[in-house]
Amino acid sequence: MDDSGSIPQARGGETAAPADPLTYEGVWRFTAPAVEESVPQARRAVRDLLARQEVPATQDLVYSLLLIVSELVTNSVRHAALLSPEVAVEVAVGREWVRVAVEDDHPYRPKALEADFGQTGGRGLLLVREVTREAGGVCDVEHTSTGGKVIWAALPLTAPARPL
């Protein structure tokens, strides 16, 4: 996946013909109430979806995705529930990547805090950013057309080569 998320261009400026979708490719979306109980439910739903669709993800990738979902849903529940009684989770699986996204109706665009060892919380987005980077993926925050936000992370299905 390139940075724009679009289909890479073939030589000569032609768009590469899309290959037939693999059995595990697709987009799934579910909503849950913005309450603490939704965090483990979202994590379980994503784990079960990846298994049911037989997504060829390593155990490390699945753990990374579940950690990201946990942190993002927790943030929505803790910081957006007043303006967003529901949180939406979307999982998109492509041939070479998995993208998880969490959407709420709160307009505030959060920022990853730097590590402050005196605090017991507030580092969820920093963790999401670092886990995503370590996996060779990308993450971002975007505003929705309804005034809310969606925070997403896309991770490659194959692990990046690590320098020795």
Short mmCIF file of N, CA and C in Angstrom, two decimals:
data_model
loop_
_atom_site.label_atom_id
_atom_site.label_comp_id
_atom_site.label_asym_id
_atom_site.label_seq_id
_atom_site.Cartn_x
_atom_site.Cartn_y
_atom_site.Cartn_z
N MET A 1 0.86 -1.16 0.00
CA MET A 1 0.00 0.00 0.00
C MET A 1 0.90 1.22 0.00
N ASP A 2 0.66 2.16 -0.88
CA ASP A 2 1.43 3.38 -0.85
C ASP A 2 0.81 4.34 0.14
N ASP A 3 1.44 5.50 0.35
CA ASP A 3 0.96 6.42 1.38
C ASP A 3 -0.46 6.90 1.14
N SER A 4 -0.89 6.96 -0.12
CA SER A 4 -2.24 7.44 -0.40
C SER A 4 -3.28 6.35 -0.23
N GLY A 5 -2.83 5.09 -0.14
CA GLY A 5 -3.78 4.00 -0.01
C GLY A 5 -4.39 3.57 -1.31
N SER A 6 -3.92 4.14 -2.44
CA SER A 6 -4.51 3.83 -3.73
C SER A 6 -3.75 2.69 -4.40
N ILE A 7 -4.30 2.22 -5.52
CA ILE A 7 -3.67 1.16 -6.28
C ILE A 7 -2.42 1.71 -6.94
N PRO A 8 -1.27 1.04 -6.78
CA PRO A 8 -0.05 1.52 -7.41
C PRO A 8 -0.20 1.59 -8.92
N GLN A 9 0.47 2.52 -9.52
CA GLN A 9 0.41 2.71 -10.97
C GLN A 9 1.34 1.73 -11.67
N ALA A 10 0.87 1.16 -12.78
CA ALA A 10 1.70 0.30 -13.60
C ALA A 10 2.57 1.18 -14.49
N ARG A 11 3.60 0.60 -15.10
CA ARG A 11 4.46 1.37 -16.00
C ARG A 11 3.63 1.93 -17.15
N GLY A 12 4.03 3.09 -17.63
CA GLY A 12 3.31 3.71 -18.74
C GLY A 12 2.10 4.49 -18.27
N GLY A 13 1.93 4.66 -16.97
CA GLY A 13 0.82 5.46 -16.45
C GLY A 13 -0.50 4.73 -16.36
N GLU A 14 -0.53 3.44 -16.73
CA GLU A 14 -1.77 2.70 -16.67
C GLU A 14 -1.99 2.19 -15.24
N THR A 15 -3.23 2.13 -14.84
CA THR A 15 -3.54 1.60 -13.52
C THR A 15 -3.43 0.08 -13.56
N ALA A 16 -2.76 -0.48 -12.57
CA ALA A 16 -2.62 -1.93 -12.50
C ALA A 16 -4.01 -2.56 -12.37
N ALA A 17 -4.25 -3.62 -13.12
CA ALA A 17 -5.54 -4.29 -13.06
C ALA A 17 -5.69 -4.95 -11.69
N PRO A 18 -6.83 -4.72 -11.03
CA PRO A 18 -7.00 -5.35 -9.72
C PRO A 18 -7.09 -6.86 -9.86
N ALA A 19 -6.41 -7.55 -8.98
CA ALA A 19 -6.48 -9.01 -8.98
C ALA A 19 -7.79 -9.43 -8.34
N ASP A 20 -8.19 -10.66 -8.60
CA ASP A 20 -9.39 -11.17 -7.96
C ASP A 20 -9.21 -11.10 -6.45
N PRO A 21 -10.25 -10.72 -5.72
CA PRO A 21 -10.10 -10.62 -4.26
C PRO A 21 -9.82 -11.99 -3.65
N LEU A 22 -8.98 -11.98 -2.64
CA LEU A 22 -8.70 -13.20 -1.90
C LEU A 22 -9.84 -13.45 -0.92
N THR A 23 -9.98 -14.66 -0.45
CA THR A 23 -11.12 -15.00 0.42
C THR A 23 -11.14 -14.20 1.70
N TYR A 24 -9.99 -13.74 2.17
CA TYR A 24 -9.96 -13.00 3.42
C TYR A 24 -10.11 -11.50 3.24
N GLU A 25 -10.17 -11.00 2.02
CA GLU A 25 -10.28 -9.56 1.80
C GLU A 25 -11.70 -9.07 2.05
N GLY A 26 -11.82 -7.85 2.60
CA GLY A 26 -13.13 -7.27 2.82
C GLY A 26 -13.07 -6.17 3.87
N VAL A 27 -14.23 -5.60 4.12
CA VAL A 27 -14.37 -4.54 5.12
C VAL A 27 -15.53 -4.91 6.03
N TRP A 28 -15.30 -4.86 7.33
CA TRP A 28 -16.32 -5.17 8.32
C TRP A 28 -16.39 -4.01 9.31
N ARG A 29 -17.60 -3.67 9.73
CA ARG A 29 -17.80 -2.55 10.65
C ARG A 29 -18.84 -2.94 11.68
N PHE A 30 -18.60 -2.57 12.91
CA PHE A 30 -19.58 -2.79 13.96
C PHE A 30 -19.55 -1.61 14.91
N THR A 31 -20.64 -1.42 15.63
CA THR A 31 -20.72 -0.35 16.61
C THR A 31 -20.96 -0.97 17.98
N ALA A 32 -20.60 -0.18 18.98
CA ALA A 32 -20.80 -0.60 20.37
C ALA A 32 -21.05 0.64 21.21
N PRO A 33 -21.71 0.48 22.33
CA PRO A 33 -21.91 1.62 23.23
C PRO A 33 -20.56 2.11 23.75
N ALA A 34 -20.45 3.38 24.00
CA ALA A 34 -19.21 3.97 24.51
C ALA A 34 -19.11 3.75 26.02
N VAL A 35 -18.92 2.48 26.39
CA VAL A 35 -18.78 2.08 27.79
C VAL A 35 -17.57 1.16 27.90
N GLU A 36 -17.01 1.06 29.11
CA GLU A 36 -15.79 0.27 29.33
C GLU A 36 -15.93 -1.18 28.86
N GLU A 37 -17.11 -1.77 29.01
CA GLU A 37 -17.31 -3.16 28.62
C GLU A 37 -17.11 -3.38 27.12
N SER A 38 -17.18 -2.32 26.34
CA SER A 38 -17.02 -2.44 24.90
C SER A 38 -15.57 -2.68 24.48
N VAL A 39 -14.61 -2.35 25.36
CA VAL A 39 -13.20 -2.52 25.00
C VAL A 39 -12.86 -3.99 24.79
N PRO A 40 -13.08 -4.88 25.77
CA PRO A 40 -12.77 -6.30 25.51
C PRO A 40 -13.68 -6.91 24.44
N GLN A 41 -14.91 -6.43 24.33
CA GLN A 41 -15.81 -6.94 23.30
C GLN A 41 -15.28 -6.60 21.90
N ALA A 42 -14.77 -5.38 21.73
CA ALA A 42 -14.21 -4.98 20.44
C ALA A 42 -12.96 -5.81 20.12
N ARG A 43 -12.12 -5.99 21.11
CA ARG A 43 -10.90 -6.78 20.91
C ARG A 43 -11.27 -8.22 20.50
N ARG A 44 -12.23 -8.80 21.20
CA ARG A 44 -12.67 -10.17 20.89
C ARG A 44 -13.28 -10.25 19.48
N ALA A 45 -14.07 -9.26 19.13
CA ALA A 45 -14.72 -9.26 17.81
C ALA A 45 -13.68 -9.19 16.69
N VAL A 46 -12.66 -8.36 16.87
CA VAL A 46 -11.61 -8.25 15.85
C VAL A 46 -10.81 -9.55 15.77
N ARG A 47 -10.44 -10.11 16.92
CA ARG A 47 -9.71 -11.38 16.93
C ARG A 47 -10.51 -12.48 16.23
N ASP A 48 -11.80 -12.58 16.55
CA ASP A 48 -12.64 -13.61 15.96
C ASP A 48 -12.81 -13.39 14.45
N LEU A 49 -12.93 -12.15 14.03
CA LEU A 49 -13.06 -11.83 12.61
C LEU A 49 -11.82 -12.27 11.84
N LEU A 50 -10.64 -11.93 12.36
CA LEU A 50 -9.39 -12.31 11.69
C LEU A 50 -9.28 -13.83 11.57
N ALA A 51 -9.68 -14.54 12.62
CA ALA A 51 -9.63 -16.00 12.59
C ALA A 51 -10.67 -16.57 11.62
N ARG A 52 -11.89 -16.06 11.68
CA ARG A 52 -12.98 -16.56 10.83
C ARG A 52 -12.67 -16.35 9.34
N GLN A 53 -12.06 -15.21 9.02
CA GLN A 53 -11.74 -14.91 7.62
C GLN A 53 -10.43 -15.57 7.18
N GLU A 54 -9.75 -16.21 8.12
CA GLU A 54 -8.47 -16.87 7.86
C GLU A 54 -7.45 -15.90 7.26
N VAL A 55 -7.38 -14.72 7.88
CA VAL A 55 -6.41 -13.72 7.45
C VAL A 55 -5.01 -14.25 7.77
N PRO A 56 -4.09 -14.25 6.80
CA PRO A 56 -2.76 -14.80 7.03
C PRO A 56 -1.88 -13.85 7.84
N ALA A 57 -2.25 -13.65 9.08
CA ALA A 57 -1.54 -12.73 9.97
C ALA A 57 -0.74 -13.53 10.99
N THR A 58 0.46 -13.07 11.27
CA THR A 58 1.27 -13.71 12.30
C THR A 58 0.65 -13.43 13.67
N GLN A 59 1.05 -14.20 14.64
CA GLN A 59 0.56 -13.98 16.01
C GLN A 59 0.97 -12.59 16.50
N ASP A 60 2.19 -12.15 16.17
CA ASP A 60 2.64 -10.81 16.56
C ASP A 60 1.76 -9.72 15.94
N LEU A 61 1.39 -9.90 14.67
CA LEU A 61 0.54 -8.91 14.01
C LEU A 61 -0.83 -8.86 14.66
N VAL A 62 -1.40 -10.02 14.96
CA VAL A 62 -2.71 -10.06 15.62
C VAL A 62 -2.63 -9.36 16.97
N TYR A 63 -1.60 -9.65 17.76
CA TYR A 63 -1.44 -8.99 19.05
C TYR A 63 -1.33 -7.47 18.88
N SER A 64 -0.58 -7.03 17.88
CA SER A 64 -0.44 -5.59 17.63
C SER A 64 -1.79 -4.96 17.27
N LEU A 65 -2.54 -5.61 16.41
CA LEU A 65 -3.86 -5.09 16.03
C LEU A 65 -4.80 -5.03 17.22
N LEU A 66 -4.78 -6.06 18.05
CA LEU A 66 -5.66 -6.08 19.22
C LEU A 66 -5.27 -5.02 20.23
N LEU A 67 -3.98 -4.77 20.39
CA LEU A 67 -3.52 -3.70 21.28
C LEU A 67 -3.99 -2.35 20.75
N ILE A 68 -3.87 -2.14 19.44
CA ILE A 68 -4.31 -0.88 18.83
C ILE A 68 -5.80 -0.69 19.03
N VAL A 69 -6.59 -1.72 18.76
CA VAL A 69 -8.05 -1.63 18.95
C VAL A 69 -8.37 -1.31 20.41
N SER A 70 -7.71 -1.99 21.34
CA SER A 70 -7.95 -1.74 22.77
C SER A 70 -7.68 -0.29 23.13
N GLU A 71 -6.54 0.23 22.71
CA GLU A 71 -6.17 1.61 23.05
C GLU A 71 -7.12 2.62 22.42
N LEU A 72 -7.48 2.42 21.15
CA LEU A 72 -8.35 3.38 20.47
C LEU A 72 -9.78 3.37 21.00
N VAL A 73 -10.31 2.19 21.27
CA VAL A 73 -11.67 2.11 21.84
C VAL A 73 -11.66 2.68 23.25
N THR A 74 -10.63 2.39 24.03
CA THR A 74 -10.53 2.95 25.38
C THR A 74 -10.52 4.47 25.32
N ASN A 75 -9.76 5.04 24.40
CA ASN A 75 -9.73 6.50 24.27
C ASN A 75 -11.11 7.06 23.93
N SER A 76 -11.81 6.42 23.02
CA SER A 76 -13.15 6.90 22.66
C SER A 76 -14.10 6.82 23.84
N VAL A 77 -14.03 5.71 24.58
CA VAL A 77 -14.91 5.54 25.73
C VAL A 77 -14.60 6.58 26.80
N ARG A 78 -13.33 6.81 27.07
CA ARG A 78 -12.94 7.73 28.15
C ARG A 78 -13.07 9.20 27.79
N HIS A 79 -12.83 9.54 26.54
CA HIS A 79 -12.73 10.96 26.20
C HIS A 79 -13.83 11.48 25.28
N ALA A 80 -14.60 10.59 24.66
CA ALA A 80 -15.59 11.05 23.69
C ALA A 80 -17.02 10.66 24.04
N ALA A 81 -17.21 9.85 25.06
CA ALA A 81 -18.54 9.30 25.34
C ALA A 81 -19.60 10.37 25.58
N LEU A 82 -19.21 11.50 26.14
CA LEU A 82 -20.19 12.56 26.41
C LEU A 82 -20.86 13.04 25.12
N LEU A 83 -20.07 13.17 24.05
CA LEU A 83 -20.62 13.62 22.77
C LEU A 83 -20.87 12.47 21.80
N SER A 84 -20.42 11.29 22.14
CA SER A 84 -20.54 10.15 21.24
C SER A 84 -20.94 8.91 22.03
N PRO A 85 -22.23 8.63 22.14
CA PRO A 85 -22.67 7.48 22.92
C PRO A 85 -22.33 6.14 22.29
N GLU A 86 -21.89 6.16 21.02
CA GLU A 86 -21.49 4.94 20.33
C GLU A 86 -20.11 5.11 19.74
N VAL A 87 -19.41 4.01 19.62
CA VAL A 87 -18.11 3.98 18.97
C VAL A 87 -18.20 2.94 17.85
N ALA A 88 -17.60 3.25 16.71
CA ALA A 88 -17.60 2.32 15.58
C ALA A 88 -16.19 1.79 15.36
N VAL A 89 -16.11 0.50 15.10
CA VAL A 89 -14.83 -0.14 14.80
C VAL A 89 -14.94 -0.72 13.40
N GLU A 90 -13.92 -0.45 12.60
CA GLU A 90 -13.89 -0.96 11.23
C GLU A 90 -12.60 -1.73 11.03
N VAL A 91 -12.71 -2.88 10.39
CA VAL A 91 -11.55 -3.69 10.02
C VAL A 91 -11.61 -3.86 8.51
N ALA A 92 -10.54 -3.44 7.84
CA ALA A 92 -10.43 -3.60 6.39
C ALA A 92 -9.19 -4.45 6.13
N VAL A 93 -9.39 -5.52 5.37
CA VAL A 93 -8.29 -6.42 5.08
C VAL A 93 -8.08 -6.44 3.57
N GLY A 94 -6.86 -6.12 3.17
CA GLY A 94 -6.49 -6.17 1.77
C GLY A 94 -5.53 -7.31 1.53
N ARG A 95 -5.07 -7.40 0.33
CA ARG A 95 -4.14 -8.47 -0.05
C ARG A 95 -2.86 -8.44 0.78
N GLU A 96 -2.39 -7.23 1.12
CA GLU A 96 -1.10 -7.10 1.79
C GLU A 96 -1.14 -6.33 3.10
N TRP A 97 -2.32 -5.95 3.59
CA TRP A 97 -2.39 -5.11 4.79
C TRP A 97 -3.71 -5.34 5.53
N VAL A 98 -3.70 -4.91 6.79
CA VAL A 98 -4.90 -4.89 7.62
C VAL A 98 -5.00 -3.49 8.20
N ARG A 99 -6.18 -2.90 8.13
CA ARG A 99 -6.40 -1.56 8.66
C ARG A 99 -7.50 -1.65 9.70
N VAL A 100 -7.22 -1.15 10.91
CA VAL A 100 -8.25 -1.04 11.93
C VAL A 100 -8.50 0.44 12.18
N ALA A 101 -9.76 0.79 12.38
CA ALA A 101 -10.13 2.18 12.59
C ALA A 101 -11.19 2.25 13.67
N VAL A 102 -11.12 3.31 14.46
CA VAL A 102 -12.13 3.55 15.50
C VAL A 102 -12.66 4.95 15.27
N GLU A 103 -13.97 5.06 15.22
CA GLU A 103 -14.63 6.33 14.92
C GLU A 103 -15.59 6.72 16.04
N ASP A 104 -15.59 8.00 16.37
CA ASP A 104 -16.57 8.52 17.31
C ASP A 104 -17.02 9.89 16.82
N ASP A 105 -18.01 10.46 17.50
CA ASP A 105 -18.59 11.72 17.08
C ASP A 105 -17.99 12.94 17.77
N HIS A 106 -16.94 12.76 18.54
CA HIS A 106 -16.31 13.88 19.21
C HIS A 106 -15.36 14.58 18.24
N PRO A 107 -15.41 15.91 18.14
CA PRO A 107 -14.60 16.62 17.14
C PRO A 107 -13.13 16.80 17.52
N TYR A 108 -12.77 16.61 18.78
CA TYR A 108 -11.41 16.85 19.22
C TYR A 108 -10.44 15.87 18.56
N ARG A 109 -9.38 16.41 17.97
CA ARG A 109 -8.36 15.59 17.33
C ARG A 109 -7.25 15.35 18.36
N PRO A 110 -7.15 14.14 18.88
CA PRO A 110 -6.16 13.87 19.94
C PRO A 110 -4.73 13.87 19.40
N LYS A 111 -3.80 14.09 20.30
CA LYS A 111 -2.38 14.04 19.96
C LYS A 111 -1.69 13.07 20.90
N ALA A 112 -0.71 12.37 20.37
CA ALA A 112 0.06 11.45 21.20
C ALA A 112 0.93 12.25 22.15
N LEU A 113 0.81 11.95 23.44
CA LEU A 113 1.64 12.60 24.45
C LEU A 113 3.00 11.93 24.50
N GLU A 114 3.97 12.65 24.93
CA GLU A 114 5.28 12.05 25.14
C GLU A 114 5.27 11.34 26.48
N ALA A 115 6.17 10.42 26.64
CA ALA A 115 6.24 9.64 27.87
C ALA A 115 6.54 10.54 29.06
N ASP A 116 5.69 10.47 30.05
CA ASP A 116 5.89 11.17 31.32
C ASP A 116 5.72 10.11 32.40
N PHE A 117 6.82 9.69 32.97
CA PHE A 117 6.79 8.56 33.89
C PHE A 117 6.04 8.88 35.18
N GLY A 118 5.70 10.14 35.40
CA GLY A 118 4.93 10.51 36.58
C GLY A 118 3.44 10.27 36.39
N GLN A 119 3.00 10.09 35.16
CA GLN A 119 1.59 9.84 34.88
C GLN A 119 1.32 8.35 34.78
N THR A 120 0.13 7.95 35.16
CA THR A 120 -0.24 6.54 35.06
C THR A 120 -1.03 6.25 33.80
N GLY A 121 -1.37 7.24 33.03
CA GLY A 121 -2.12 7.05 31.79
C GLY A 121 -1.76 8.12 30.79
N GLY A 122 -2.52 8.17 29.71
CA GLY A 122 -2.33 9.22 28.73
C GLY A 122 -1.32 8.92 27.65
N ARG A 123 -0.87 7.66 27.58
CA ARG A 123 0.12 7.34 26.55
C ARG A 123 -0.41 6.35 25.51
N GLY A 124 -1.71 6.19 25.42
CA GLY A 124 -2.30 5.23 24.49
C GLY A 124 -1.98 5.52 23.04
N LEU A 125 -2.11 6.77 22.62
CA LEU A 125 -1.82 7.10 21.23
C LEU A 125 -0.34 7.00 20.92
N LEU A 126 0.51 7.30 21.90
CA LEU A 126 1.95 7.11 21.72
C LEU A 126 2.23 5.63 21.49
N LEU A 127 1.60 4.79 22.26
CA LEU A 127 1.76 3.35 22.11
C LEU A 127 1.26 2.89 20.73
N VAL A 128 0.11 3.37 20.31
CA VAL A 128 -0.43 3.02 18.99
C VAL A 128 0.56 3.44 17.90
N ARG A 129 1.08 4.64 18.00
CA ARG A 129 2.03 5.15 16.99
C ARG A 129 3.28 4.28 16.94
N GLU A 130 3.81 3.92 18.11
CA GLU A 130 5.05 3.14 18.15
C GLU A 130 4.83 1.70 17.69
N VAL A 131 3.74 1.07 18.08
CA VAL A 131 3.43 -0.29 17.64
C VAL A 131 3.24 -0.31 16.13
N THR A 132 2.56 0.69 15.60
CA THR A 132 2.34 0.78 14.16
C THR A 132 3.66 0.96 13.42
N ARG A 133 4.49 1.85 13.91
CA ARG A 133 5.79 2.11 13.29
C ARG A 133 6.65 0.85 13.31
N GLU A 134 6.69 0.19 14.45
CA GLU A 134 7.48 -1.04 14.60
C GLU A 134 7.05 -2.11 13.61
N ALA A 135 5.77 -2.18 13.31
CA ALA A 135 5.24 -3.18 12.37
C ALA A 135 5.41 -2.77 10.92
N GLY A 136 5.91 -1.55 10.68
CA GLY A 136 6.08 -1.07 9.31
C GLY A 136 4.82 -0.47 8.72
N GLY A 137 3.90 -0.05 9.58
CA GLY A 137 2.62 0.49 9.12
C GLY A 137 2.53 1.99 9.24
N VAL A 138 1.34 2.51 9.02
CA VAL A 138 1.06 3.94 9.13
C VAL A 138 -0.22 4.12 9.94
N CYS A 139 -0.33 5.28 10.61
CA CYS A 139 -1.54 5.59 11.35
C CYS A 139 -1.81 7.09 11.22
N ASP A 140 -3.06 7.46 11.43
CA ASP A 140 -3.44 8.87 11.31
C ASP A 140 -4.79 9.09 11.97
N VAL A 141 -5.13 10.37 12.08
CA VAL A 141 -6.43 10.80 12.59
C VAL A 141 -7.06 11.66 11.50
N GLU A 142 -8.33 11.43 11.20
CA GLU A 142 -9.03 12.22 10.18
C GLU A 142 -10.38 12.65 10.74
N HIS A 143 -10.86 13.78 10.26
CA HIS A 143 -12.20 14.22 10.61
C HIS A 143 -13.21 13.53 9.71
N THR A 144 -14.38 13.25 10.25
CA THR A 144 -15.45 12.64 9.46
C THR A 144 -16.35 13.73 8.91
N SER A 145 -17.19 13.38 7.97
CA SER A 145 -18.10 14.35 7.37
C SER A 145 -19.17 14.81 8.36
N THR A 146 -19.36 14.06 9.46
CA THR A 146 -20.37 14.42 10.45
C THR A 146 -19.78 15.21 11.61
N GLY A 147 -18.48 15.56 11.51
CA GLY A 147 -17.86 16.38 12.55
C GLY A 147 -17.11 15.61 13.61
N GLY A 148 -17.12 14.30 13.52
CA GLY A 148 -16.37 13.47 14.48
C GLY A 148 -14.97 13.21 13.97
N LYS A 149 -14.41 12.09 14.41
CA LYS A 149 -13.06 11.72 13.97
C LYS A 149 -12.96 10.22 13.84
N VAL A 150 -12.01 9.81 13.04
CA VAL A 150 -11.66 8.40 12.91
C VAL A 150 -10.14 8.31 13.05
N ILE A 151 -9.71 7.40 13.91
CA ILE A 151 -8.29 7.15 14.11
C ILE A 151 -8.03 5.76 13.57
N TRP A 152 -7.03 5.64 12.70
CA TRP A 152 -6.80 4.37 12.05
C TRP A 152 -5.32 4.01 12.03
N ALA A 153 -5.07 2.72 11.88
CA ALA A 153 -3.72 2.19 11.73
C ALA A 153 -3.78 1.08 10.70
N ALA A 154 -2.86 1.11 9.75
CA ALA A 154 -2.76 0.07 8.72
C ALA A 154 -1.41 -0.62 8.88
N LEU A 155 -1.45 -1.94 9.03
CA LEU A 155 -0.24 -2.72 9.22
C LEU A 155 -0.09 -3.72 8.08
N PRO A 156 1.14 -3.93 7.61
CA PRO A 156 1.35 -4.91 6.53
C PRO A 156 1.18 -6.34 7.05
N LEU A 157 0.68 -7.21 6.19
CA LEU A 157 0.54 -8.61 6.57
C LEU A 157 1.89 -9.31 6.67
N THR A 158 2.86 -8.82 5.94
CA THR A 158 4.21 -9.38 6.04
C THR A 158 5.08 -8.42 6.85
N ALA A 159 5.84 -8.97 7.75
CA ALA A 159 6.68 -8.14 8.62
C ALA A 159 7.81 -7.51 7.82
N PRO A 160 8.14 -6.24 8.12
CA PRO A 160 9.25 -5.60 7.44
C PRO A 160 10.57 -6.24 7.86
N ALA A 161 11.53 -6.20 6.95
CA ALA A 161 12.86 -6.72 7.27
C ALA A 161 13.51 -5.80 8.28
N ARG A 162 14.11 -6.38 9.30
CA ARG A 162 14.76 -5.58 10.33
C ARG A 162 16.26 -5.60 10.11
N PRO A 163 16.91 -4.44 10.26
CA PRO A 163 18.36 -4.42 10.12
C PRO A 163 19.01 -5.19 11.25
N LEU A 164 20.16 -5.80 10.97
CA LEU A 164 20.87 -6.56 12.00
C LEU A 164 21.60 -5.65 12.94
#
